[in-house]
PDB file of C-alpha atoms and ligand atoms in Angstrom:
ATOM      1  CA  MET U   1      -4.769 -17.068 -41.331  1.00 46.00           C
ATOM      2  CA  ALA U   2      -5.072 -13.335 -40.685  1.00 58.00           C
ATOM      3  CA  LYS U   3      -7.944 -14.040 -38.188  1.00 60.00           C
ATOM      4  CA  ALA U   4      -5.757 -16.451 -36.219  1.00 61.00           C
ATOM      5  CA  ALA U   5      -2.860 -13.952 -36.071  1.00 59.00           C
ATOM      6  CA  LEU U   6      -5.237 -11.200 -34.896  1.00 54.00           C
ATOM      7  CA  GLN U   7      -6.581 -13.400 -32.178  1.00 60.00           C
ATOM      8  CA  LEU U   8      -3.020 -14.250 -30.986  1.00 52.00           C
ATOM      9  CA  LEU U   9      -2.223 -10.617 -30.899  1.00 53.00           C
ATOM     10  CA  LEU U  10      -5.405  -9.860 -28.895  1.00 51.00           C
ATOM     11  CA  LEU U  11      -4.475 -12.607 -26.431  1.00 51.00           C
ATOM     12  CA  LEU U  12      -0.975 -11.270 -25.977  1.00 49.00           C
ATOM     13  CA  CYS U  13      -2.412  -7.793 -25.340  1.00 45.00           C
ATOM     14  CA  VAL U  14      -4.796  -9.044 -22.757  1.00 46.00           C
ATOM     15  CA  ALA U  15      -1.984 -11.023 -20.958  1.00 47.00           C
ATOM     16  CA  ALA U  16       0.202  -7.915 -21.032  1.00 45.00           C
ATOM     17  CA  VAL U  17      -2.548  -5.720 -19.430  1.00 42.00           C
ATOM     18  CA  ALA U  18      -3.170  -8.385 -16.751  1.00 43.00           C
ATOM     19  CA  TRP U  19       0.553  -8.634 -15.998  1.00 42.00           C
ATOM     20  CA  ALA U  20       0.923  -4.870 -15.752  1.00 40.00           C
ATOM     21  CA  ALA U  21      -2.151  -4.455 -13.479  1.00 40.00           C
ATOM     22  CA  ASP U  22      -0.704  -7.165 -11.179  1.00 42.00           C
ATOM     23  CA  ASP U  23       2.724  -5.649 -11.201  1.00 42.00           C
ATOM     24  CA  GLY U  24       1.424  -2.184 -10.180  1.00 42.00           C
ATOM     25  CA  GLY U  25      -1.286  -3.068  -7.708  1.00 43.00           C
ATOM     26  CA  GLY U  26      -0.112  -6.044  -5.733  1.00 48.00           C
ATOM     27  CA  SER U  27      -2.076  -9.079  -6.341  1.00 54.00           C
ATOM     28  CA  GLY U  28      -5.518  -8.342  -7.529  1.00 62.00           C
ATOM     29  CA  ALA U  29      -7.769  -5.388  -8.330  1.00 72.00           C
ATOM     30  CA  GLY U  30      -8.345  -2.631  -5.880  1.00 86.00           C
ATOM     31  CA  MET U  31      -5.165  -3.283  -3.801  1.00 92.00           C
ATOM     32  CA  THR U  32      -3.012  -0.431  -2.627  1.00 96.00           C
ATOM     33  CA  LYS U  33       0.687  -1.151  -2.295  1.00 97.00           C
ATOM     34  CA  ILE U  34       2.607   0.799   0.413  1.00 97.00           C
ATOM     35  CA  LYS U  35       6.263   0.338   1.190  1.00 97.00           C
ATOM     36  CA  VAL U  36       7.627   1.652   4.586  1.00 98.00           C
ATOM     37  CA  TYR U  37      10.768   0.843   6.632  1.00 98.00           C
ATOM     38  CA  TRP U  38      10.274  -0.172  10.293  1.00 98.00           C
ATOM     39  CA  HIS U  39      13.077   0.869  12.680  1.00 98.00           C
ATOM     40  CA  ASP U  40      13.351  -0.993  15.983  1.00 98.00           C
ATOM     41  CA  VAL U  41      15.730   0.877  18.118  1.00 97.00           C
ATOM     42  CA  VAL U  42      16.810  -1.332  21.108  1.00 97.00           C
ATOM     43  CA  ALA U  43      19.989   0.371  22.242  1.00 94.00           C
ATOM     44  CA  GLY U  44      21.349   3.873  22.697  1.00 92.00           C
ATOM     45  CA  PRO U  45      20.022   6.923  24.527  1.00 94.00           C
ATOM     46  CA  ASN U  46      16.440   6.839  22.837  1.00 94.00           C
ATOM     47  CA  PRO U  47      15.273   3.275  22.500  1.00 97.00           C
ATOM     48  CA  THR U  48      11.931   2.795  20.730  1.00 98.00           C
ATOM     49  CA  ALA U  49      11.534  -0.845  21.787  1.00 98.00           C
ATOM     50  CA  ILE U  50      11.511  -1.753  25.404  1.00 98.00           C
ATOM     51  CA  ARG U  51      11.187  -5.203  26.968  1.00 97.00           C
ATOM     52  CA  VAL U  52       8.329  -4.877  29.430  1.00 98.00           C
ATOM     53  CA  ALA U  53       7.847  -8.561  30.501  1.00 98.00           C
ATOM     54  CA  GLN U  54       9.441 -11.940  30.471  1.00 97.00           C
ATOM     55  CA  ALA U  55       9.036 -15.307  32.201  1.00 96.00           C
ATOM     56  CA  ALA U  56      11.526 -16.531  34.849  1.00 97.00           C
ATOM     57  CA  SER U  57      12.519 -19.217  32.346  1.00 97.00           C
ATOM     58  CA  THR U  58      13.020 -16.772  29.357  1.00 97.00           C
ATOM     59  CA  ASN U  59      16.301 -17.725  27.888  1.00 97.00           C
ATOM     60  CA  ALA U  60      18.331 -15.009  26.234  1.00 94.00           C
ATOM     61  CA  SER U  61      20.755 -17.556  24.748  1.00 95.00           C
ATOM     62  CA  SER U  62      17.965 -19.350  23.050  1.00 96.00           C
ATOM     63  CA  THR U  63      14.560 -18.189  21.629  1.00 97.00           C
ATOM     64  CA  TYR U  64      13.673 -15.621  24.278  1.00 98.00           C
ATOM     65  CA  PHE U  65      10.302 -17.425  24.576  1.00 98.00           C
ATOM     66  CA  GLY U  66       8.020 -15.620  26.958  1.00 98.00           C
ATOM     67  CA  ALA U  67       9.473 -12.029  26.512  1.00 98.00           C
ATOM     68  CA  VAL U  68       7.117  -9.146  25.408  1.00 98.00           C
ATOM     69  CA  VAL U  69       8.496  -5.998  23.867  1.00 98.00           C
ATOM     70  CA  ALA U  70       6.460  -2.681  23.682  1.00 98.00           C
ATOM     71  CA  ILE U  71       7.290  -0.558  20.578  1.00 98.00           C
ATOM     72  CA  ASP U  72       6.834   2.941  19.305  1.00 98.00           C
ATOM     73  CA  ASP U  73       9.054   2.599  16.271  1.00 98.00           C
ATOM     74  CA  PRO U  74       9.494   5.194  13.503  1.00 98.00           C
ATOM     75  CA  LEU U  75       8.374   4.211  10.013  1.00 98.00           C
ATOM     76  CA  THR U  76      10.312   5.964   7.156  1.00 97.00           C
ATOM     77  CA  SER U  77      10.003   6.155   3.415  1.00 96.00           C
ATOM     78  CA  SER U  78      13.622   4.947   2.866  1.00 94.00           C
ATOM     79  CA  PRO U  79      15.878   2.266   4.283  1.00 94.00           C
ATOM     80  CA  ALA U  80      18.433   4.688   5.773  1.00 92.00           C
ATOM     81  CA  ALA U  81      18.736   4.865   9.551  1.00 88.00           C
ATOM     82  CA  ALA U  82      15.553   6.407  11.134  1.00 82.00           C
ATOM     83  CA  ALA U  83      17.544   9.561  12.204  1.00 84.00           C
ATOM     84  CA  ALA U  84      18.392  10.194   8.528  1.00 85.00           C
ATOM     85  CA  GLY U  85      15.181   9.332   6.887  1.00 87.00           C
ATOM     86  CA  GLU U  86      11.824  10.912   6.356  1.00 93.00           C
ATOM     87  CA  VAL U  87       9.415   9.708   9.081  1.00 96.00           C
ATOM     88  CA  VAL U  88       5.917   8.859   7.710  1.00 97.00           C
ATOM     89  CA  GLY U  89       4.517   7.272  10.722  1.00 98.00           C
ATOM     90  CA  ARG U  90       4.980   5.096  13.873  1.00 98.00           C
ATOM     91  CA  ALA U  91       4.503   1.309  14.506  1.00 98.00           C
ATOM     92  CA  GLN U  92       2.956   1.129  17.947  1.00 98.00           C
ATOM     93  CA  GLY U  93       2.039  -2.020  19.905  1.00 98.00           C
ATOM     94  CA  THR U  94       3.897  -5.155  21.066  1.00 98.00           C
ATOM     95  CA  TYR U  95       5.748  -8.132  19.797  1.00 98.00           C
ATOM     96  CA  THR U  96       5.802 -11.355  21.941  1.00 98.00           C
ATOM     97  CA  PHE U  97       8.468 -14.015  21.600  1.00 98.00           C
ATOM     98  CA  ALA U  98       5.911 -16.805  21.010  1.00 98.00           C
ATOM     99  CA  ASP U  99       7.906 -19.784  19.756  1.00 98.00           C
ATOM    100  CA  GLN U 100       9.916 -22.237  21.816  1.00 97.00           C
ATOM    101  CA  ARG U 101      12.010 -23.715  18.965  1.00 97.00           C
ATOM    102  CA  VAL U 102      13.022 -20.677  16.833  1.00 97.00           C
ATOM    103  CA  ILE U 103      12.888 -16.887  17.291  1.00 97.00           C
ATOM    104  CA  GLY U 104       9.222 -16.504  16.203  1.00 98.00           C
ATOM    105  CA  LEU U 105       7.429 -13.319  17.178  1.00 98.00           C
ATOM    106  CA  LEU U 106       3.701 -12.515  17.343  1.00 98.00           C
ATOM    107  CA  MET U 107       3.509  -9.087  16.004  1.00 98.00           C
ATOM    108  CA  ASP U 108       0.541  -6.914  17.258  1.00 98.00           C
ATOM    109  CA  MET U 109       0.802  -3.317  16.046  1.00 98.00           C
ATOM    110  CA  ASN U 110      -0.785  -0.344  14.512  1.00 98.00           C
ATOM    111  CA  PHE U 111       0.904   1.496  11.582  1.00 98.00           C
ATOM    112  CA  VAL U 112      -0.026   5.085  12.356  1.00 98.00           C
ATOM    113  CA  PHE U 113       0.602   7.337   9.438  1.00 98.00           C
ATOM    114  CA  THR U 114       1.622  10.930  10.402  1.00 98.00           C
ATOM    115  CA  ALA U 115       2.723  12.321   6.973  1.00 97.00           C
ATOM    116  CA  GLY U 116       2.497  11.685   3.311  1.00 94.00           C
ATOM    117  CA  ASP U 117      -0.279  10.287   1.352  1.00 93.00           C
ATOM    118  CA  HIS U 118      -1.875   8.322   4.258  1.00 97.00           C
ATOM    119  CA  ASN U 119      -1.504  10.921   6.993  1.00 98.00           C
ATOM    120  CA  GLY U 120      -4.203  10.596   9.588  1.00 98.00           C
ATOM    121  CA  SER U 121      -4.980   6.967   8.846  1.00 98.00           C
ATOM    122  CA  SER U 122      -3.852   3.712  10.421  1.00 98.00           C
ATOM    123  CA  LEU U 123      -3.575   0.031   9.720  1.00 98.00           C
ATOM    124  CA  ALA U 124      -3.757  -2.853  12.276  1.00 98.00           C
ATOM    125  CA  ILE U 125      -1.255  -5.599  11.596  1.00 98.00           C
ATOM    126  CA  MET U 126      -1.127  -8.990  13.331  1.00 98.00           C
ATOM    127  CA  GLY U 127       0.841 -12.113  12.514  1.00 98.00           C
ATOM    128  CA  ARG U 128       3.719 -14.425  12.880  1.00 98.00           C
ATOM    129  CA  ASN U 129       7.209 -13.134  12.246  1.00 98.00           C
ATOM    130  CA  GLU U 130       9.911 -15.715  12.142  1.00 98.00           C
ATOM    131  CA  VAL U 131      12.679 -13.172  11.960  1.00 97.00           C
ATOM    132  CA  MET U 132      15.384 -15.364  10.382  1.00 96.00           C
ATOM    133  CA  SER U 133      13.164 -16.155   7.378  1.00 98.00           C
ATOM    134  CA  PRO U 134      13.873 -13.952   4.329  1.00 98.00           C
ATOM    135  CA  VAL U 135      10.193 -13.007   3.853  1.00 98.00           C
ATOM    136  CA  ARG U 136       7.501 -13.113   6.596  1.00 98.00           C
ATOM    137  CA  GLU U 137       3.798 -12.665   5.779  1.00 98.00           C
ATOM    138  CA  MET U 138       1.511 -11.116   8.339  1.00 98.00           C
ATOM    139  CA  SER U 139      -2.184 -10.196   8.245  1.00 98.00           C
ATOM    140  CA  ILE U 140      -3.608  -6.633   7.918  1.00 98.00           C
ATOM    141  CA  VAL U 141      -6.743  -7.029  10.017  1.00 98.00           C
ATOM    142  CA  GLY U 142      -8.313  -3.703   9.919  1.00 98.00           C
ATOM    143  CA  GLY U 143      -7.670   0.097   9.819  1.00 98.00           C
ATOM    144  CA  SER U 144      -8.964   3.571  10.389  1.00 98.00           C
ATOM    145  CA  GLY U 145      -9.470   6.746   8.359  1.00 98.00           C
ATOM    146  CA  LYS U 146      -9.068   6.034   4.679  1.00 97.00           C
ATOM    147  CA  PHE U 147      -8.276   2.371   5.724  1.00 97.00           C
ATOM    148  CA  ARG U 148     -11.471   1.806   7.573  1.00 97.00           C
ATOM    149  CA  MET U 149     -12.608  -1.903   7.174  1.00 97.00           C
ATOM    150  CA  ALA U 150      -9.183  -2.727   5.515  1.00 97.00           C
ATOM    151  CA  ARG U 151      -8.063  -6.129   4.834  1.00 97.00           C
ATOM    152  CA  GLY U 152      -4.722  -7.292   3.389  1.00 98.00           C
ATOM    153  CA  TYR U 153      -1.383  -8.587   4.097  1.00 98.00           C
ATOM    154  CA  ALA U 154       2.178  -7.383   4.787  1.00 98.00           C
ATOM    155  CA  GLU U 155       5.476  -8.893   3.585  1.00 98.00           C
ATOM    156  CA  ALA U 156       8.428  -8.163   5.893  1.00 98.00           C
ATOM    157  CA  ARG U 157      12.135  -8.415   4.779  1.00 98.00           C
ATOM    158  CA  THR U 158      15.009  -7.476   7.002  1.00 98.00           C
ATOM    159  CA  VAL U 159      17.316  -4.750   5.709  1.00 97.00           C
ATOM    160  CA  ASP U 160      19.675  -4.587   8.699  1.00 97.00           C
ATOM    161  CA  SER U 161      19.617  -7.110  11.671  1.00 96.00           C
ATOM    162  CA  GLY U 162      20.918  -4.340  13.932  1.00 95.00           C
ATOM    163  CA  PHE U 163      23.405  -6.586  15.608  1.00 93.00           C
ATOM    164  CA  LYS U 164      26.061  -3.940  15.403  1.00 94.00           C
ATOM    165  CA  SER U 165      23.966  -0.710  15.454  1.00 94.00           C
ATOM    166  CA  GLY U 166      21.175  -1.602  17.831  1.00 96.00           C
ATOM    167  CA  GLU U 167      18.715  -0.513  15.180  1.00 97.00           C
ATOM    168  CA  THR U 168      16.818  -3.290  13.303  1.00 97.00           C
ATOM    169  CA  ILE U 169      15.515  -2.077   9.940  1.00 97.00           C
ATOM    170  CA  VAL U 170      12.831  -4.019   8.221  1.00 98.00           C
ATOM    171  CA  GLU U 171      11.177  -3.378   4.861  1.00 98.00           C
ATOM    172  CA  TYR U 172       7.423  -3.713   5.155  1.00 98.00           C
ATOM    173  CA  THR U 173       5.450  -4.003   1.848  1.00 98.00           C
ATOM    174  CA  LEU U 174       1.693  -3.665   2.569  1.00 98.00           C
ATOM    175  CA  PHE U 175      -0.946  -4.845   0.180  1.00 98.00           C
ATOM    176  CA  VAL U 176      -4.234  -3.153   1.374  1.00 98.00           C
ATOM    177  CA  LYS U 177      -7.806  -3.532   0.262  1.00 96.00           C
ATOM    178  CA  ALA U 178      -9.911  -0.756   1.824  1.00 88.00           C
TER     179      ALA U 178
HETATM  180  C1  NAG B 201      19.526 -21.519  27.338  1.00 68.40           C
HETATM  181  O1  NAG B 201      19.692 -21.904  25.937  1.00 68.40           O
HETATM  182  C2  NAG B 201      21.014 -22.423  25.661  1.00 68.40           C
HETATM  183  C3  NAG B 201      21.022 -22.693  24.166  1.00 68.40           C
HETATM  184  O2  NAG B 201      19.955 -23.421  23.616  1.00 68.40           O
HETATM  185  C4  NAG B 201      21.181 -23.724  26.428  1.00 68.40           C
HETATM  186  O3  NAG B 201      22.566 -24.200  26.201  1.00 68.40           O
HETATM  187  C5  NAG B 201      21.129 -23.347  27.814  1.00 68.40           C
HETATM  188  O4  NAG B 201      21.238 -24.562  28.659  1.00 68.40           O
HETATM  189  C6  NAG B 201      19.755 -22.698  28.165  1.00 68.40           C
HETATM  190  N1  NAG B 201      19.703 -22.302  29.592  1.00 68.40           N
HETATM  191  C7  NAG B 201      18.763 -22.677  30.439  1.00 68.40           C
HETATM  192  C8  NAG B 201      18.744 -22.161  31.803  1.00 68.40           C
HETATM  193  O5  NAG B 201      17.814 -23.423  30.068  1.00 68.40           O
HETATM  194  C1  NAG B 202      -0.845  15.428   9.071  1.00 68.40           C
HETATM  195  O1  NAG B 202      -2.152  15.646   9.451  1.00 68.40           O
HETATM  196  C2  NAG B 202      -2.171  16.310  10.645  1.00 68.40           C
HETATM  197  C3  NAG B 202      -3.730  16.374  11.035  1.00 68.40           C
HETATM  198  O2  NAG B 202      -4.507  16.713   9.920  1.00 68.40           O
HETATM  199  C4  NAG B 202      -1.624  17.815  10.364  1.00 68.40           C
HETATM  200  O3  NAG B 202      -1.777  18.644  11.474  1.00 68.40           O
HETATM  201  C5  NAG B 202      -0.224  17.704   9.996  1.00 68.40           C
HETATM  202  O4  NAG B 202       0.365  18.901   9.484  1.00 68.40           O
HETATM  203  C6  NAG B 202      -0.030  16.665   8.831  1.00 68.40           C
HETATM  204  N1  NAG B 202       1.308  16.398   8.656  1.00 68.40           N
HETATM  205  C7  NAG B 202       2.013  16.309   7.465  1.00 68.40           C
HETATM  206  C8  NAG B 202       3.421  16.189   7.448  1.00 68.40           C
HETATM  207  O5  NAG B 202       1.359  16.457   6.480  1.00 68.40           O
END
């Protein structure tokens, strides 16, 4: 009787430890979890996202299929507007409107850290971003500095669509194995 109770207790302890490890470290051992806020400023005097190409048939009333945007977007540690937040890096690269049915982007960008714990290192992110979905998953395909040979994934959640402000704010949660 006592032995069975002890075994049950042990089992509960193991489950609790496994749960705590998962909660703190993303999904799996050796994962670093990083949260940053991505600011795509398309309007105003200092845009950080500029459309550099589009097809003759690109339709702004539809999915923008064929348009390409170059970005040098600030990454901050809080969801406030970029001007008010602490900048920890830049998201540099392009996104392409790559879907004819919905607004679906191909993201191709480096997260270049310029302050904080990861200053001097970068992560390369590539993946599909269907912007109207609540959560979008993208791949982390590599990195530099402390993130050399990194693998992982990113989850993107829109904080502010930017329809009014001209600044789209997206929370990126990165799960990195380096
Ligand atoms: C652009 O897309 C809108 C909405 O789907 C459609 O009504 C319109 O005909 C399209 N324009 C062209 C030139 O295809
Ligand atoms: C980030 O690293 C660079 C290069 O080592 C250094 O010059 C800079 O002061 C650092 N910035 C912060 C905010 O720590």
